[in-house]
Each structure stands twice: as C-alpha cells, then as structure tokens.
Amino acid sequence: MNEVIYRLLFLVNSNKEKDIYYTIAWTMLNNIKKVPKLNINQLADMCYTSSATISRFIKKLQYESFSEFKEQVDFNLKYYRLKASFNPKFIQEKSSTPNELTNDFYDLVINNLKQTSENLDIRKLDKLVEYIYRYKKIAFFGMQFSQYISMEIQTMLLMLGKLVTAFVDMQEQYQYIDDMDENSLAIILTVAGRVANTEIIKKIKNKKAKLVIITQNPNTQYMEEADLVLLYGNPDVKSVESLVGGRYALLSVIDMIYYRYESLYNHTK
C-alpha cells in the first residue's frame, strides 16, 4: 500500500522553507477527507496555486497522475476507518464508561504482552541478534506503525555502535532493495503479517539477501521464504485484541532485541 498520508506528513514535518509545496501538503492534510472528491482545479484554488503546480507536486510525491493520487488518498482513508486500532467502534463495543475503557484497554495490552513473554523463542531472538551483529548492510522494513518502530530500533542500535537502515516511506524501501545482495540482512516488522504479503519478500529473496520476519501471524504468506521467523503475541490477527495489543507487544520485542544485543555483543565495542 502506498503511504500517501505519510508522505504528506513527512513533507510537512521536514520542510523548513515552508514553500508552496509545504502549503499544498498542509492544505491537503487539513482537508484530507475532501481531497478524493475534488478535481485538480478545485484543489488548486483551495491551495491558492495553479493546476500545473499541483501536477508537479503530485509527481514529487512519485504518483503518475492526480487520479492515482486521489485513489490512494481514498484508499488510505478507508483503511484507517476500518483499522481496528483507529476505529471508534472499538470503544463503543468494548466499554460503556471511561473506567471500563481504561480497564479493558490495559487488560488487552497486558494479555498480549503476557502471550509474548510465553511464546517468544529466545533462541530465535538471539539468532536474529547474531545476524544483526554479523551483517554490515541491514535494513528494517514495515508499514505505518512498524515504520516508526524501525526508526526506534535504528536509534537504539546506533547507541550500541551498530548502524542500520530504516525508512519513512514505502517507496524508499523498494528502492533500497535494488541495492541489496547476499551480504544484506532484511528484517520485516509486521504486526498482522500484511507487509509480508506484498512483493517486498519476492524482491528481497531475488536479491539473495538474508530475510527475517517478526510478526504475530503464524500464517503469514511467503513465510517459508524467510530464513528466520520470530513469532510473538496473539496469533489471532483478525481480532481487535491482537491488532491493538500487538503494537505494544512489538515494542517489547524491539526492546528485547536491544537488551540481548547489548548483553551479547556490546562489550566488544
């Protein structure tokens, strides 16, 4: 899935000049639910610019046309409405009072963390840590929340003297794969296994890179292509409990990677 909203947010967050592209991105984000219904001239008027400038902006975001861009915005909006962890129905169905919501939510998170403590294979985790220590060209792959987690582990490992690559955009991930080879290590983070169902795995394996998948989903497609699979958390990835609690459990797995790397290898630095 193309991360159009993340691309807009990244442009706004990283643009110090506050130029016309910043203004367009900011205006789009403030009116994001309207964007799929607008034509290019209407959007240009909203942004106080020309349709030609909008077209150049769309190209900058690496979309072929304004129509493709709108389709991706619409797709992303529908995705977030359906996503359990962003769905207001989760609150309505699980809890009737603020106290019940608090109790239900934290019980959900605690239960997933407990499942992770019970089913996380420390031998496989240590094998992953060994890979991270041995390989010099390492990249973490993921979508949305997993991308943020990738940047977190990137910083944590850097503090231990190990530089790895993480990405803020799906397109960058695909471009990076082009330069991978048998001396590369690819680590896919995916709470529900969706990233592993994309063409990313095929592209990585075509490059003969070492592949690791970290997921809750024991039925992830193409899992047999991985050199190592690290399972954690609640395997019922179609449930709200798994999707919501799995994000926090993934954070705990990342922390464990950090702690084991520090314990096993950082003393040699």
mmCIF file of N, CA and C in Angstrom, residues 98-174:
data_model
loop_
_atom_site.group_PDB
_atom_site.id
_atom_site.type_symbol
_atom_site.label_atom_id
_atom_site.label_comp_id
_atom_site.label_asym_id
_atom_site.label_seq_id
_atom_site.Cartn_x
_atom_site.Cartn_y
_atom_site.Cartn_z
ATOM 1 N N PRO A 98 -15.778 5.504 30.950
ATOM 2 C CA PRO A 98 -14.327 5.732 30.867
ATOM 3 C C PRO A 98 -13.520 4.730 31.684
ATOM 4 N N ASN A 99 -14.016 4.379 32.870
ATOM 5 C CA ASN A 99 -13.292 3.414 33.698
ATOM 6 C C ASN A 99 -13.242 2.036 33.047
ATOM 7 N N GLU A 100 -14.354 1.640 32.434
ATOM 8 C CA GLU A 100 -14.376 0.353 31.741
ATOM 9 C C GLU A 100 -13.425 0.364 30.553
ATOM 10 N N LEU A 101 -13.409 1.481 29.833
ATOM 11 C CA LEU A 101 -12.488 1.597 28.703
ATOM 12 C C LEU A 101 -11.048 1.447 29.174
ATOM 13 N N THR A 102 -10.709 2.143 30.253
ATOM 14 C CA THR A 102 -9.349 2.070 30.791
ATOM 15 C C THR A 102 -8.993 0.641 31.167
ATOM 16 N N ASN A 103 -9.889 -0.009 31.900
ATOM 17 C CA ASN A 103 -9.619 -1.383 32.337
ATOM 18 C C ASN A 103 -9.531 -2.342 31.159
ATOM 19 N N ASP A 104 -10.472 -2.217 30.221
ATOM 20 C CA ASP A 104 -10.487 -3.121 29.069
ATOM 21 C C ASP A 104 -9.252 -2.942 28.198
ATOM 22 N N PHE A 105 -8.892 -1.678 27.985
ATOM 23 C CA PHE A 105 -7.751 -1.411 27.117
ATOM 24 C C PHE A 105 -6.462 -1.970 27.711
ATOM 25 N N TYR A 106 -6.207 -1.675 28.976
ATOM 26 C CA TYR A 106 -4.951 -2.133 29.571
ATOM 27 C C TYR A 106 -4.935 -3.633 29.811
ATOM 28 N N ASP A 107 -6.096 -4.231 30.058
ATOM 29 C CA ASP A 107 -6.157 -5.693 30.133
ATOM 30 C C ASP A 107 -5.761 -6.306 28.792
ATOM 31 N N LEU A 108 -6.245 -5.688 27.724
ATOM 32 C CA LEU A 108 -5.936 -6.153 26.374
ATOM 33 C C LEU A 108 -4.432 -6.099 26.120
ATOM 34 N N VAL A 109 -3.815 -4.974 26.461
ATOM 35 C CA VAL A 109 -2.376 -4.809 26.242
ATOM 36 C C VAL A 109 -1.584 -5.784 27.108
ATOM 37 N N ILE A 110 -1.970 -5.893 28.374
ATOM 38 C CA ILE A 110 -1.264 -6.782 29.301
ATOM 39 C C ILE A 110 -1.351 -8.233 28.842
ATOM 40 N N ASN A 111 -2.528 -8.639 28.376
ATOM 41 C CA ASN A 111 -2.696 -10.017 27.914
ATOM 42 C C ASN A 111 -1.805 -10.315 26.714
ATOM 43 N N ASN A 112 -1.678 -9.339 25.807
ATOM 44 C CA ASN A 112 -0.828 -9.560 24.643
ATOM 45 C C ASN A 112 0.640 -9.628 25.046
ATOM 46 N N LEU A 113 1.035 -8.780 25.978
ATOM 47 C CA LEU A 113 2.414 -8.823 26.468
ATOM 48 C C LEU A 113 2.698 -10.151 27.165
ATOM 49 N N LYS A 114 1.710 -10.648 27.903
ATOM 50 C CA LYS A 114 1.882 -11.937 28.576
ATOM 51 C C LYS A 114 2.037 -13.058 27.560
ATOM 52 N N GLN A 115 1.219 -13.023 26.507
ATOM 53 C CA GLN A 115 1.348 -14.024 25.452
ATOM 54 C C GLN A 115 2.720 -13.951 24.796
ATOM 55 N N THR A 116 3.224 -12.735 24.633
ATOM 56 C CA THR A 116 4.549 -12.567 24.035
ATOM 57 C C THR A 116 5.625 -13.166 24.923
ATOM 58 N N SER A 117 5.518 -12.940 26.217
ATOM 59 C CA SER A 117 6.513 -13.493 27.145
ATOM 60 C C SER A 117 6.499 -15.017 27.131
ATOM 61 N N GLU A 118 5.335 -15.593 26.796
ATOM 62 C CA GLU A 118 5.202 -17.054 26.793
ATOM 63 C C GLU A 118 5.619 -17.689 25.470
ATOM 64 N N ASN A 119 5.408 -16.988 24.352
ATOM 65 C CA ASN A 119 5.678 -17.643 23.065
ATOM 66 C C ASN A 119 6.874 -17.089 22.299
ATOM 67 N N LEU A 120 7.550 -16.094 22.845
ATOM 68 C CA LEU A 120 8.742 -15.572 22.174
ATOM 69 C C LEU A 120 9.895 -16.554 22.360
ATOM 70 N N ASP A 121 10.443 -17.033 21.268
ATOM 71 C CA ASP A 121 11.535 -18.008 21.296
ATOM 72 C C ASP A 121 12.861 -17.264 21.450
ATOM 73 N N ILE A 122 13.450 -17.338 22.639
ATOM 74 C CA ILE A 122 14.666 -16.578 22.915
ATOM 75 C C ILE A 122 15.829 -17.065 22.056
ATOM 76 N N ARG A 123 15.818 -18.346 21.674
ATOM 77 C CA ARG A 123 16.901 -18.849 20.817
ATOM 78 C C ARG A 123 16.840 -18.208 19.435
ATOM 79 N N LYS A 124 15.621 -18.064 18.923
ATOM 80 C CA LYS A 124 15.471 -17.399 17.629
ATOM 81 C C LYS A 124 15.795 -15.914 17.743
ATOM 82 N N LEU A 125 15.408 -15.315 18.852
ATOM 83 C CA LEU A 125 15.721 -13.903 19.051
ATOM 84 C C LEU A 125 17.232 -13.698 19.085
ATOM 85 N N ASP A 126 17.939 -14.585 19.775
ATOM 86 C CA ASP A 126 19.393 -14.471 19.831
ATOM 87 C C ASP A 126 20.032 -14.733 18.469
ATOM 88 N N LYS A 127 19.416 -15.594 17.665
ATOM 89 C CA LYS A 127 19.921 -15.816 16.308
ATOM 90 C C LYS A 127 19.779 -14.539 15.475
ATOM 91 N N LEU A 128 18.652 -13.858 15.634
ATOM 92 C CA LEU A 128 18.460 -12.579 14.952
ATOM 93 C C LEU A 128 19.506 -11.573 15.405
ATOM 94 N N VAL A 129 19.743 -11.509 16.697
ATOM 95 C CA VAL A 129 20.749 -10.588 17.234
ATOM 96 C C VAL A 129 22.125 -10.918 16.659
ATOM 97 N N GLU A 130 22.403 -12.200 16.512
ATOM 98 C CA GLU A 130 23.671 -12.612 15.895
ATOM 99 C C GLU A 130 23.756 -12.114 14.456
ATOM 100 N N TYR A 131 22.657 -12.236 13.706
ATOM 101 C CA TYR A 131 22.628 -11.721 12.337
ATOM 102 C C TYR A 131 22.931 -10.223 12.324
ATOM 103 N N ILE A 132 22.275 -9.492 13.219
ATOM 104 C CA ILE A 132 22.474 -8.041 13.274
ATOM 105 C C ILE A 132 23.933 -7.711 13.569
ATOM 106 N N TYR A 133 24.549 -8.507 14.417
ATOM 107 C CA TYR A 133 25.954 -8.283 14.752
ATOM 108 C C TYR A 133 26.862 -8.581 13.555
ATOM 109 N N ARG A 134 26.566 -9.658 12.827
ATOM 110 C CA ARG A 134 27.461 -10.112 11.755
ATOM 111 C C ARG A 134 27.326 -9.322 10.460
ATOM 112 N N TYR A 135 26.105 -8.961 10.121
ATOM 113 C CA TYR A 135 25.886 -8.305 8.826
ATOM 114 C C TYR A 135 26.197 -6.811 8.909
ATOM 115 N N LYS A 136 26.749 -6.294 7.836
ATOM 116 C CA LYS A 136 27.097 -4.875 7.799
ATOM 117 C C LYS A 136 26.022 -4.044 7.097
ATOM 118 N N LYS A 137 25.270 -4.665 6.211
ATOM 119 C CA LYS A 137 24.219 -3.957 5.481
ATOM 120 C C LYS A 137 22.866 -4.501 5.940
ATOM 121 N N ILE A 138 22.187 -3.738 6.805
ATOM 122 C CA ILE A 138 20.960 -4.196 7.455
ATOM 123 C C ILE A 138 19.872 -3.152 7.270
ATOM 124 N N ALA A 139 18.669 -3.611 6.943
ATOM 125 C CA ALA A 139 17.539 -2.687 6.802
ATOM 126 C C ALA A 139 16.295 -3.296 7.438
ATOM 127 N N PHE A 140 15.526 -2.429 8.110
ATOM 128 C CA PHE A 140 14.240 -2.812 8.687
ATOM 129 C C PHE A 140 13.125 -2.330 7.762
ATOM 130 N N PHE A 141 12.166 -3.204 7.494
ATOM 131 C CA PHE A 141 11.053 -2.888 6.602
ATOM 132 C C PHE A 141 9.733 -2.990 7.357
ATOM 133 N N GLY A 142 8.765 -2.154 6.974
ATOM 134 C CA GLY A 142 7.449 -2.213 7.598
ATOM 135 C C GLY A 142 6.535 -1.148 7.025
ATOM 136 N N MET A 143 5.283 -1.192 7.450
ATOM 137 C CA MET A 143 4.298 -0.189 7.045
ATOM 138 C C MET A 143 3.773 0.514 8.286
ATOM 139 N N GLN A 144 3.518 1.818 8.139
ATOM 140 C CA GLN A 144 2.824 2.588 9.163
ATOM 141 C C GLN A 144 3.498 2.469 10.525
ATOM 142 N N PHE A 145 2.817 1.884 11.508
ATOM 143 C CA PHE A 145 3.371 1.797 12.864
ATOM 144 C C PHE A 145 4.727 1.099 12.865
ATOM 145 N N SER A 146 4.847 0.056 12.073
ATOM 146 C CA SER A 146 6.111 -0.683 12.031
ATOM 147 C C SER A 146 7.259 0.178 11.520
ATOM 148 N N GLN A 147 6.950 1.158 10.653
ATOM 149 C CA GLN A 147 7.988 2.074 10.190
ATOM 150 C C GLN A 147 8.519 2.919 11.345
ATOM 151 N N TYR A 148 7.623 3.388 12.201
ATOM 152 C CA TYR A 148 8.062 4.152 13.366
ATOM 153 C C TYR A 148 8.930 3.297 14.276
ATOM 154 N N ILE A 149 8.517 2.051 14.472
ATOM 155 C CA ILE A 149 9.283 1.145 15.316
ATOM 156 C C ILE A 149 10.659 0.888 14.709
ATOM 157 N N SER A 150 10.719 0.801 13.393
ATOM 158 C CA SER A 150 12.002 0.601 12.719
ATOM 159 C C SER A 150 12.967 1.738 13.023
ATOM 160 N N MET A 151 12.456 2.959 13.016
ATOM 161 C CA MET A 151 13.316 4.104 13.319
ATOM 162 C C MET A 151 13.724 4.116 14.787
ATOM 163 N N GLU A 152 12.875 3.576 15.650
ATOM 164 C CA GLU A 152 13.220 3.480 17.069
ATOM 165 C C GLU A 152 14.374 2.497 17.277
ATOM 166 N N ILE A 153 14.287 1.316 16.687
ATOM 167 C CA ILE A 153 15.371 0.343 16.846
ATOM 168 C C ILE A 153 16.631 0.825 16.138
ATOM 169 N N GLN A 154 16.484 1.609 15.083
ATOM 170 C CA GLN A 154 17.643 2.197 14.411
ATOM 171 C C GLN A 154 18.430 3.068 15.383
ATOM 172 N N THR A 155 17.727 3.903 16.130
ATOM 173 C CA THR A 155 18.379 4.774 17.112
ATOM 174 C C THR A 155 18.981 3.966 18.252
ATOM 175 N N MET A 156 18.248 2.975 18.737
ATOM 176 C CA MET A 156 18.717 2.161 19.859
ATOM 177 C C MET A 156 19.999 1.416 19.505
ATOM 178 N N LEU A 157 20.023 0.809 18.324
ATOM 179 C CA LEU A 157 21.214 0.070 17.914
ATOM 180 C C LEU A 157 22.391 1.002 17.651
ATOM 181 N N LEU A 158 22.101 2.193 17.160
ATOM 182 C CA LEU A 158 23.169 3.165 16.939
ATOM 183 C C LEU A 158 23.880 3.485 18.245
ATOM 184 N N MET A 159 23.127 3.555 19.337
ATOM 185 C CA MET A 159 23.720 3.819 20.646
ATOM 186 C C MET A 159 24.642 2.683 21.097
ATOM 187 N N LEU A 160 24.471 1.513 20.475
ATOM 188 C CA LEU A 160 25.337 0.372 20.773
ATOM 189 C C LEU A 160 26.425 0.197 19.721
ATOM 190 N N GLY A 161 26.544 1.186 18.833
ATOM 191 C CA GLY A 161 27.598 1.155 17.830
ATOM 192 C C GLY A 161 27.256 0.413 16.562
ATOM 193 N N LYS A 162 25.964 0.096 16.355
ATOM 194 C CA LYS A 162 25.554 -0.640 15.159
ATOM 195 C C LYS A 162 24.619 0.222 14.327
ATOM 196 N N LEU A 163 25.037 0.556 13.108
ATOM 197 C CA LEU A 163 24.224 1.394 12.230
ATOM 198 C C LEU A 163 23.398 0.518 11.293
ATOM 199 N N VAL A 164 22.084 0.716 11.311
ATOM 200 C CA VAL A 164 21.176 0.006 10.409
ATOM 201 C C VAL A 164 20.337 1.037 9.667
ATOM 202 N N THR A 165 19.596 0.589 8.677
ATOM 203 C CA THR A 165 18.771 1.480 7.864
ATOM 204 C C THR A 165 17.298 1.296 8.193
ATOM 205 N N ALA A 166 16.566 2.417 8.264
ATOM 206 C CA ALA A 166 15.111 2.406 8.414
ATOM 207 C C ALA A 166 14.551 3.441 7.445
ATOM 208 N N PHE A 167 13.248 3.391 7.209
ATOM 209 C CA PHE A 167 12.654 4.215 6.165
ATOM 210 C C PHE A 167 11.415 4.945 6.675
ATOM 211 N N VAL A 168 11.123 6.086 6.049
ATOM 212 C CA VAL A 168 9.896 6.820 6.363
ATOM 213 C C VAL A 168 8.859 6.666 5.258
ATOM 214 N N ASP A 169 9.203 5.940 4.199
ATOM 215 C CA ASP A 169 8.312 5.852 3.046
ATOM 216 C C ASP A 169 8.457 4.483 2.392
ATOM 217 N N MET A 170 7.331 3.901 1.970
ATOM 218 C CA MET A 170 7.359 2.591 1.328
ATOM 219 C C MET A 170 8.172 2.608 0.041
ATOM 220 N N GLN A 171 8.086 3.706 -0.709
ATOM 221 C CA GLN A 171 8.813 3.792 -1.970
ATOM 222 C C GLN A 171 10.313 3.691 -1.738
ATOM 223 N N GLU A 172 10.787 4.288 -0.661
ATOM 224 C CA GLU A 172 12.208 4.206 -0.331
ATOM 225 C C GLU A 172 12.625 2.763 -0.052
ATOM 226 N N GLN A 173 11.721 2.003 0.547
ATOM 227 C CA GLN A 173 12.027 0.608 0.837
ATOM 228 C C GLN A 173 12.262 -0.179 -0.447
ATOM 229 N N TYR A 174 11.378 0.014 -1.419
ATOM 230 C CA TYR A 174 11.530 -0.689 -2.694
ATOM 231 C C TYR A 174 12.820 -0.277 -3.398
#
